[in-house]
Amino acid sequence: MEVKNKYVAIKANINGAPEESDFEIKVENLSRIVEPESKEVVIKNLLVSIDPYQINRMKSQSSSQTSISYATAITPGEVIDTYGVGRVLVSHRPDFKKGDLVAGLLTWGEYTIVKEGSLLSKLDPNLAFPLSYHVGVLGFSGLAAYSGFFEVCKPKPGEKVFVSAASGSIGHLVGQYAKLLGCYVVGSAGSQEKVNFLKETVGFDDAFNYKQETDLKSALKRCFPQGIDVYFDNVGGKMLEAAVANMNSFGRVAICGVISEYTNASTRAAPDMKDIVYKRIRIQGFLAADFMPVYADFLSKTVEYLQDGKLKTIEDISQGVESIPSAFIGLFNGDNIGKKIVKVADE
């Protein structure tokens, strides 16, 4: 038995900012027949994650493509893998049966054939949260926020924390984790609506619109007259330079992403190295996948915070496979607040 699988592909490598014309919707015949001895699982995709790091996989060349398996290059015309939630249609494996809700490495399409060894796990039916939470706050976005802040930055109560791209899928969670620890938190964002969201909805102590600032170093000096202890960086570029200039001695910087540098080769951070040396600042890049050993701890605490109403998560959900290209492009235009997700099918 076959089904028509509609999926998103790139027409050619993308070396600048993505545009609608870079993508195409393709249809393939996908077999639902799995041999009894096969370890493959056929999944009907329900919700898929939209993340800016994918642009580096779409380039003709990027150093990131050889760093880790999930960052490998995307071949034009082929399916694009991503984290998501789906329902099992066919499985002969003892750990998955038809109808199971699962999370793992799916695709920007309607169906996925998951091979043995690929990331896939059953969802806990006792967690009474929307399925979308498993794509965002309980998925890799949440793990990146939690591990980057607690494991990389090693924060202490009372420290002063700065978060860039603070209204995004990871930033808005980092700020809340910091507040729950007892830190002073300031975020930067690209509109007054986002600034209001940070201060009024998720409880940041302060926030500013970087697009209205002529001097980022002065803006951070205004927000942190006593300096920054922890910087959670999602953007790179000039913001990293400004943050380093305002860091306190023994400050810590977690580099989660550098979205300002993904689509513009001329935008590169050049922090003052004397500051890094004499202030003894530690700067560390990281990937959420590095911290799978703390996933159980992350999940336990995050679930508790959500159930107690201490943590809020915001999602921006589009409908249908056809909306994936515009959803992705919107990330680089600052269109979203919170986690960007595409709902491929109903539960």
Short mmCIF file of C-alpha atoms in Angstrom, two decimals:
data_model
loop_
_atom_site.label_atom_id
_atom_site.label_comp_id
_atom_site.label_asym_id
_atom_site.label_seq_id
_atom_site.Cartn_x
_atom_site.Cartn_y
_atom_site.Cartn_z
CA MET A 1 0.00 0.00 0.00
CA GLU A 2 1.32 3.45 -0.90
CA VAL A 3 0.48 6.97 0.19
CA LYS A 4 1.22 10.29 -1.48
CA ASN A 5 3.83 12.07 0.62
CA LYS A 6 3.99 15.82 0.14
CA TYR A 7 7.27 17.35 1.36
CA VAL A 8 9.39 20.49 1.18
CA ALA A 9 12.75 20.54 -0.61
CA ILE A 10 15.25 23.17 -1.66
CA LYS A 11 15.70 23.66 -5.41
CA ALA A 12 19.41 24.49 -5.06
CA ASN A 13 21.85 25.43 -2.32
CA ILE A 14 21.02 28.67 -0.51
CA ASN A 15 24.00 30.89 0.30
CA GLY A 16 22.21 34.06 1.37
CA ALA A 17 18.88 34.92 2.93
CA PRO A 18 16.21 32.33 2.03
CA GLU A 19 13.35 33.27 -0.31
CA GLU A 20 10.14 31.52 -1.31
CA SER A 21 11.59 30.81 -4.75
CA ASP A 22 14.33 28.69 -3.15
CA PHE A 23 11.82 26.01 -2.12
CA GLU A 24 9.46 23.60 -3.82
CA ILE A 25 6.69 21.27 -2.70
CA LYS A 26 7.27 17.79 -4.04
CA VAL A 27 5.15 14.63 -3.96
CA GLU A 28 6.44 11.08 -3.79
CA ASN A 29 4.83 7.68 -3.48
CA LEU A 30 5.73 6.26 -0.11
CA SER A 31 5.18 2.61 0.74
CA ARG A 32 3.39 1.77 3.97
CA ILE A 33 4.49 -1.86 3.69
CA VAL A 34 7.20 -2.77 6.20
CA GLU A 35 8.65 -6.27 6.15
CA PRO A 36 8.16 -8.19 9.43
CA GLU A 37 11.89 -8.35 10.09
CA SER A 38 12.42 -4.65 9.32
CA LYS A 39 13.20 -2.14 12.05
CA GLU A 40 11.74 0.76 10.06
CA VAL A 41 8.77 2.69 11.46
CA VAL A 42 6.31 4.61 9.29
CA ILE A 43 5.20 7.84 10.93
CA LYS A 44 2.43 10.26 10.05
CA ASN A 45 3.90 13.65 10.88
CA LEU A 46 1.73 15.91 13.03
CA LEU A 47 3.94 18.83 14.11
CA VAL A 48 7.41 19.78 12.87
CA SER A 49 9.99 22.20 14.18
CA ILE A 50 11.19 25.24 12.22
CA ASP A 51 14.72 26.25 13.25
CA PRO A 52 17.23 28.78 11.88
CA TYR A 53 20.20 26.38 12.03
CA GLN A 54 18.75 24.60 8.99
CA ILE A 55 19.99 27.43 6.77
CA ASN A 56 23.57 26.29 7.39
CA ARG A 57 22.65 22.82 6.10
CA MET A 58 21.24 24.38 2.94
CA LYS A 59 24.45 26.19 2.01
CA SER A 60 26.82 24.83 -0.61
CA GLN A 61 29.46 24.76 2.12
CA SER A 62 29.51 25.44 5.85
CA SER A 63 31.91 24.30 8.55
CA SER A 64 28.89 23.28 10.61
CA GLN A 65 28.01 20.53 8.12
CA THR A 66 30.84 18.29 9.33
CA SER A 67 30.45 18.96 13.05
CA ILE A 68 27.59 16.67 14.03
CA SER A 69 25.24 14.26 12.26
CA TYR A 70 22.08 16.36 12.46
CA ALA A 71 23.86 19.35 10.87
CA THR A 72 24.92 17.53 7.70
CA ALA A 73 24.31 19.15 4.31
CA ILE A 74 20.86 19.00 2.74
CA THR A 75 20.75 17.75 -0.84
CA PRO A 76 18.56 19.82 -3.19
CA GLY A 77 15.39 17.94 -4.08
CA GLU A 78 15.63 15.58 -1.11
CA VAL A 79 13.55 15.49 2.08
CA ILE A 80 14.72 17.70 4.96
CA ASP A 81 14.88 16.12 8.39
CA THR A 82 13.81 17.99 11.51
CA TYR A 83 12.59 17.37 15.02
CA GLY A 84 8.87 16.75 15.31
CA VAL A 85 5.94 14.82 16.72
CA GLY A 86 3.96 12.17 14.87
CA ARG A 87 1.85 9.05 15.14
CA VAL A 88 3.02 5.53 14.28
CA LEU A 89 1.24 4.06 11.25
CA VAL A 90 3.27 0.88 10.75
CA SER A 91 5.78 -0.86 13.00
CA HIS A 92 6.95 -4.39 13.72
CA ARG A 93 9.28 -3.24 16.46
CA PRO A 94 8.32 -4.22 20.04
CA ASP A 95 8.99 -0.70 21.33
CA PHE A 96 6.57 1.02 18.92
CA LYS A 97 3.07 0.00 17.94
CA LYS A 98 0.46 1.47 15.62
CA GLY A 99 -1.16 4.55 17.11
CA ASP A 100 1.72 5.48 19.42
CA LEU A 101 2.50 9.19 19.66
CA VAL A 102 6.23 9.72 19.19
CA ALA A 103 8.82 12.50 19.04
CA GLY A 104 12.05 12.36 17.13
CA LEU A 105 13.80 13.08 13.87
CA LEU A 106 11.01 13.41 11.30
CA THR A 107 10.84 15.46 8.09
CA TRP A 108 9.41 18.63 6.60
CA GLY A 109 6.68 16.53 5.02
CA GLU A 110 3.53 14.55 5.68
CA TYR A 111 5.15 11.18 6.42
CA THR A 112 8.52 9.86 7.59
CA ILE A 113 10.12 6.43 7.41
CA VAL A 114 12.29 6.29 10.51
CA LYS A 115 15.19 3.87 10.25
CA GLU A 116 16.66 1.87 13.11
CA GLY A 117 19.06 3.97 15.14
CA SER A 118 17.38 7.27 14.34
CA LEU A 119 16.14 9.43 17.20
CA LEU A 120 12.61 8.35 18.12
CA SER A 121 10.85 7.99 21.47
CA LYS A 122 7.31 7.43 22.70
CA LEU A 123 5.59 10.34 24.38
CA ASP A 124 4.58 9.94 28.00
CA PRO A 125 0.76 9.71 27.95
CA ASN A 126 0.68 11.00 31.54
CA LEU A 127 2.00 14.41 30.50
CA ALA A 128 -1.17 16.39 29.91
CA PHE A 129 0.37 19.08 27.71
CA PRO A 130 -0.39 20.11 24.13
CA LEU A 131 1.53 17.95 21.64
CA SER A 132 3.28 21.08 20.39
CA TYR A 133 5.10 21.37 23.74
CA HIS A 134 7.07 18.26 22.81
CA VAL A 135 8.41 20.07 19.73
CA GLY A 136 9.39 23.21 21.66
CA VAL A 137 9.65 23.66 25.40
CA LEU A 138 10.00 19.91 26.10
CA GLY A 139 12.09 19.29 22.97
CA PHE A 140 15.44 20.56 21.76
CA SER A 141 14.54 24.25 22.13
CA GLY A 142 13.84 23.71 25.81
CA LEU A 143 16.91 21.54 26.28
CA ALA A 144 19.09 24.17 24.60
CA ALA A 145 17.73 26.86 26.91
CA TYR A 146 18.10 24.75 30.05
CA SER A 147 21.50 23.20 29.35
CA GLY A 148 23.03 26.32 27.85
CA PHE A 149 22.04 28.37 30.86
CA PHE A 150 22.62 25.96 33.73
CA GLU A 151 25.37 23.69 32.36
CA VAL A 152 27.38 26.15 30.26
CA CYS A 153 26.86 29.44 32.11
CA LYS A 154 26.87 27.97 35.64
CA PRO A 155 24.77 30.87 36.98
CA LYS A 156 24.39 31.91 40.61
CA PRO A 157 21.35 33.56 42.24
CA GLY A 158 21.56 37.33 42.07
CA GLU A 159 23.76 37.44 38.98
CA LYS A 160 22.98 39.75 36.08
CA VAL A 161 21.93 37.95 32.91
CA PHE A 162 21.57 39.26 29.36
CA VAL A 163 19.71 37.31 26.66
CA SER A 164 19.72 38.29 22.98
CA ALA A 165 16.90 37.33 20.59
CA ALA A 166 15.08 37.01 23.88
CA SER A 167 11.58 36.64 22.43
CA GLY A 168 12.56 33.64 20.31
CA SER A 169 12.03 29.94 20.88
CA ILE A 170 15.02 29.59 23.22
CA GLY A 171 15.53 33.11 24.57
CA HIS A 172 12.14 33.48 26.23
CA LEU A 173 12.77 30.24 28.14
CA VAL A 174 16.31 31.19 29.19
CA GLY A 175 15.08 34.41 30.75
CA GLN A 176 12.45 32.58 32.76
CA TYR A 177 14.89 29.93 33.98
CA ALA A 178 17.15 32.80 35.09
CA LYS A 179 14.33 34.55 36.94
CA LEU A 180 13.38 31.29 38.68
CA LEU A 181 16.98 31.04 39.91
CA GLY A 182 16.80 34.59 41.28
CA CYS A 183 18.82 36.46 38.65
CA TYR A 184 18.33 39.95 37.23
CA VAL A 185 17.40 39.50 33.55
CA VAL A 186 17.40 41.84 30.55
CA GLY A 187 16.56 40.82 27.00
CA SER A 188 16.98 42.37 23.57
CA ALA A 189 14.43 42.02 20.78
CA GLY A 190 13.54 43.64 17.46
CA SER A 191 10.21 45.39 18.11
CA GLN A 192 8.25 47.16 20.82
CA GLU A 193 5.71 44.34 20.75
CA LYS A 194 8.45 41.87 21.63
CA VAL A 195 9.86 44.15 24.33
CA ASN A 196 6.41 44.36 25.90
CA PHE A 197 6.06 40.59 25.68
CA LEU A 198 9.33 40.06 27.52
CA LYS A 199 8.48 42.43 30.36
CA GLU A 200 4.75 41.85 30.69
CA THR A 201 4.23 38.20 29.75
CA VAL A 202 7.37 36.30 30.71
CA GLY A 203 8.66 38.51 33.51
CA PHE A 204 12.00 39.91 32.33
CA ASP A 205 13.21 42.76 34.55
CA ASP A 206 13.89 44.91 31.52
CA ALA A 207 14.17 44.70 27.72
CA PHE A 208 15.09 46.95 24.83
CA ASN A 209 14.54 47.18 21.07
CA TYR A 210 18.00 46.90 19.56
CA LYS A 211 16.76 48.44 16.29
CA GLN A 212 16.17 51.72 18.12
CA GLU A 213 19.64 51.82 19.64
CA THR A 214 22.43 53.68 17.84
CA ASP A 215 25.10 52.33 20.20
CA LEU A 216 24.64 48.80 21.57
CA LYS A 217 27.50 49.15 24.04
CA SER A 218 25.84 52.21 25.56
CA ALA A 219 22.47 50.47 25.60
CA LEU A 220 23.89 47.57 27.60
CA LYS A 221 25.75 49.95 29.91
CA ARG A 222 22.40 51.64 30.59
CA CYS A 223 20.69 48.31 31.32
CA PHE A 224 23.61 46.89 33.31
CA PRO A 225 25.35 49.75 35.14
CA GLN A 226 27.12 47.16 37.31
CA GLY A 227 28.03 44.91 34.38
CA ILE A 228 26.89 41.56 32.95
CA ASP A 229 27.76 38.25 34.61
CA VAL A 230 26.10 35.90 32.11
CA TYR A 231 25.34 36.43 28.43
CA PHE A 232 23.22 33.90 26.52
CA ASP A 233 23.96 34.67 22.89
CA ASN A 234 21.57 33.79 20.08
CA VAL A 235 22.69 36.36 17.50
CA GLY A 236 26.47 36.92 17.42
CA GLY A 237 27.73 39.97 15.50
CA LYS A 238 27.69 43.43 17.05
CA MET A 239 25.59 42.26 20.00
CA LEU A 240 28.32 39.86 21.12
CA GLU A 241 30.89 42.63 20.84
CA ALA A 242 28.74 44.94 22.97
CA ALA A 243 28.06 42.27 25.57
CA VAL A 244 31.75 41.39 25.97
CA ALA A 245 32.54 45.10 26.45
CA ASN A 246 30.07 45.15 29.36
CA MET A 247 30.97 41.82 30.97
CA ASN A 248 32.21 41.60 34.52
CA SER A 249 35.36 39.71 35.44
CA PHE A 250 34.87 35.95 35.21
CA GLY A 251 31.76 36.46 33.09
CA ARG A 252 30.39 33.54 31.09
CA VAL A 253 29.05 33.59 27.54
CA ALA A 254 27.05 30.68 26.08
CA ILE A 255 26.92 30.82 22.28
CA CYS A 256 23.70 29.05 21.31
CA GLY A 257 23.35 30.59 17.84
CA VAL A 258 24.59 33.43 15.66
CA ILE A 259 21.55 34.16 13.51
CA SER A 260 22.85 37.58 12.45
CA GLU A 261 25.79 35.81 10.78
CA TYR A 262 23.92 32.93 9.09
CA THR A 263 22.78 34.85 6.02
CA ASN A 264 25.31 37.68 5.84
CA ALA A 265 28.95 36.71 5.37
CA SER A 266 30.08 40.27 6.14
CA THR A 267 28.59 40.19 9.65
CA ARG A 268 31.19 38.71 11.97
CA ALA A 269 31.71 39.30 15.67
CA ALA A 270 35.03 40.85 16.63
CA PRO A 271 34.97 41.22 20.42
CA ASP A 272 37.84 43.01 22.15
CA MET A 273 40.21 40.17 22.96
CA LYS A 274 41.87 42.22 25.72
CA ASP A 275 38.53 42.24 27.55
CA ILE A 276 38.30 38.47 27.24
CA VAL A 277 41.85 38.01 28.57
CA TYR A 278 41.95 40.55 31.37
CA LYS A 279 38.38 40.00 32.55
CA ARG A 280 38.96 36.23 32.21
CA ILE A 281 35.70 35.81 30.30
CA ARG A 282 34.75 32.28 29.31
CA ILE A 283 33.02 31.93 25.92
CA GLN A 284 31.64 28.54 24.96
CA GLY A 285 29.65 27.37 21.98
CA PHE A 286 27.35 24.41 22.52
CA LEU A 287 24.71 22.22 20.92
CA ALA A 288 21.65 20.89 22.70
CA ALA A 289 22.61 17.37 21.63
CA ASP A 290 25.71 17.66 23.83
CA PHE A 291 23.51 17.56 26.87
CA MET A 292 21.33 14.51 26.36
CA PRO A 293 22.75 13.14 29.67
CA VAL A 294 20.89 15.90 31.55
CA TYR A 295 17.67 15.47 29.55
CA ALA A 296 15.88 13.63 32.38
CA ASP A 297 16.75 16.39 34.84
CA PHE A 298 15.70 19.07 32.34
CA LEU A 299 12.39 17.32 31.64
CA SER A 300 11.56 16.77 35.31
CA LYS A 301 12.19 20.39 36.33
CA THR A 302 10.59 21.92 33.25
CA VAL A 303 7.45 19.81 33.61
CA GLU A 304 7.23 20.87 37.25
CA TYR A 305 7.63 24.55 36.34
CA LEU A 306 4.97 24.28 33.64
CA GLN A 307 2.51 22.45 35.90
CA ASP A 308 3.02 25.01 38.67
CA GLY A 309 2.53 27.92 36.26
CA LYS A 310 6.05 29.21 36.90
CA LEU A 311 7.14 28.83 33.29
CA LYS A 312 5.26 30.06 30.22
CA THR A 313 5.94 29.01 26.67
CA ILE A 314 4.77 30.85 23.58
CA GLU A 315 4.28 29.17 20.22
CA ASP A 316 3.70 30.46 16.70
CA ILE A 317 1.99 27.65 14.80
CA SER A 318 1.38 27.65 11.03
CA GLN A 319 -0.85 25.19 9.18
CA GLY A 320 0.13 22.72 6.47
CA VAL A 321 3.26 21.56 4.66
CA GLU A 322 2.84 24.40 2.16
CA SER A 323 3.44 26.95 4.96
CA ILE A 324 6.87 25.57 5.90
CA PRO A 325 8.95 27.75 3.51
CA SER A 326 7.31 31.02 4.63
CA ALA A 327 7.54 29.96 8.28
CA PHE A 328 11.25 29.30 7.86
CA ILE A 329 11.90 32.55 5.98
CA GLY A 330 10.05 34.44 8.70
CA LEU A 331 12.65 33.41 11.28
CA PHE A 332 15.23 35.59 9.51
CA ASN A 333 12.82 38.51 9.27
CA GLY A 334 11.96 38.42 12.97
CA ASP A 335 8.33 37.55 12.28
CA ASN A 336 7.78 35.15 15.18
CA ILE A 337 7.46 35.39 18.93
CA GLY A 338 8.29 32.15 20.71
CA LYS A 339 8.70 28.73 19.11
CA LYS A 340 7.93 28.40 15.39
CA ILE A 341 6.09 25.17 14.57
CA VAL A 342 4.16 23.91 11.57
CA LYS A 343 1.12 21.71 12.12
CA VAL A 344 1.21 19.20 9.29
CA ALA A 345 -1.87 17.18 10.23
CA ASP A 346 -4.50 16.87 12.94
CA GLU A 347 -4.05 14.37 15.74
#
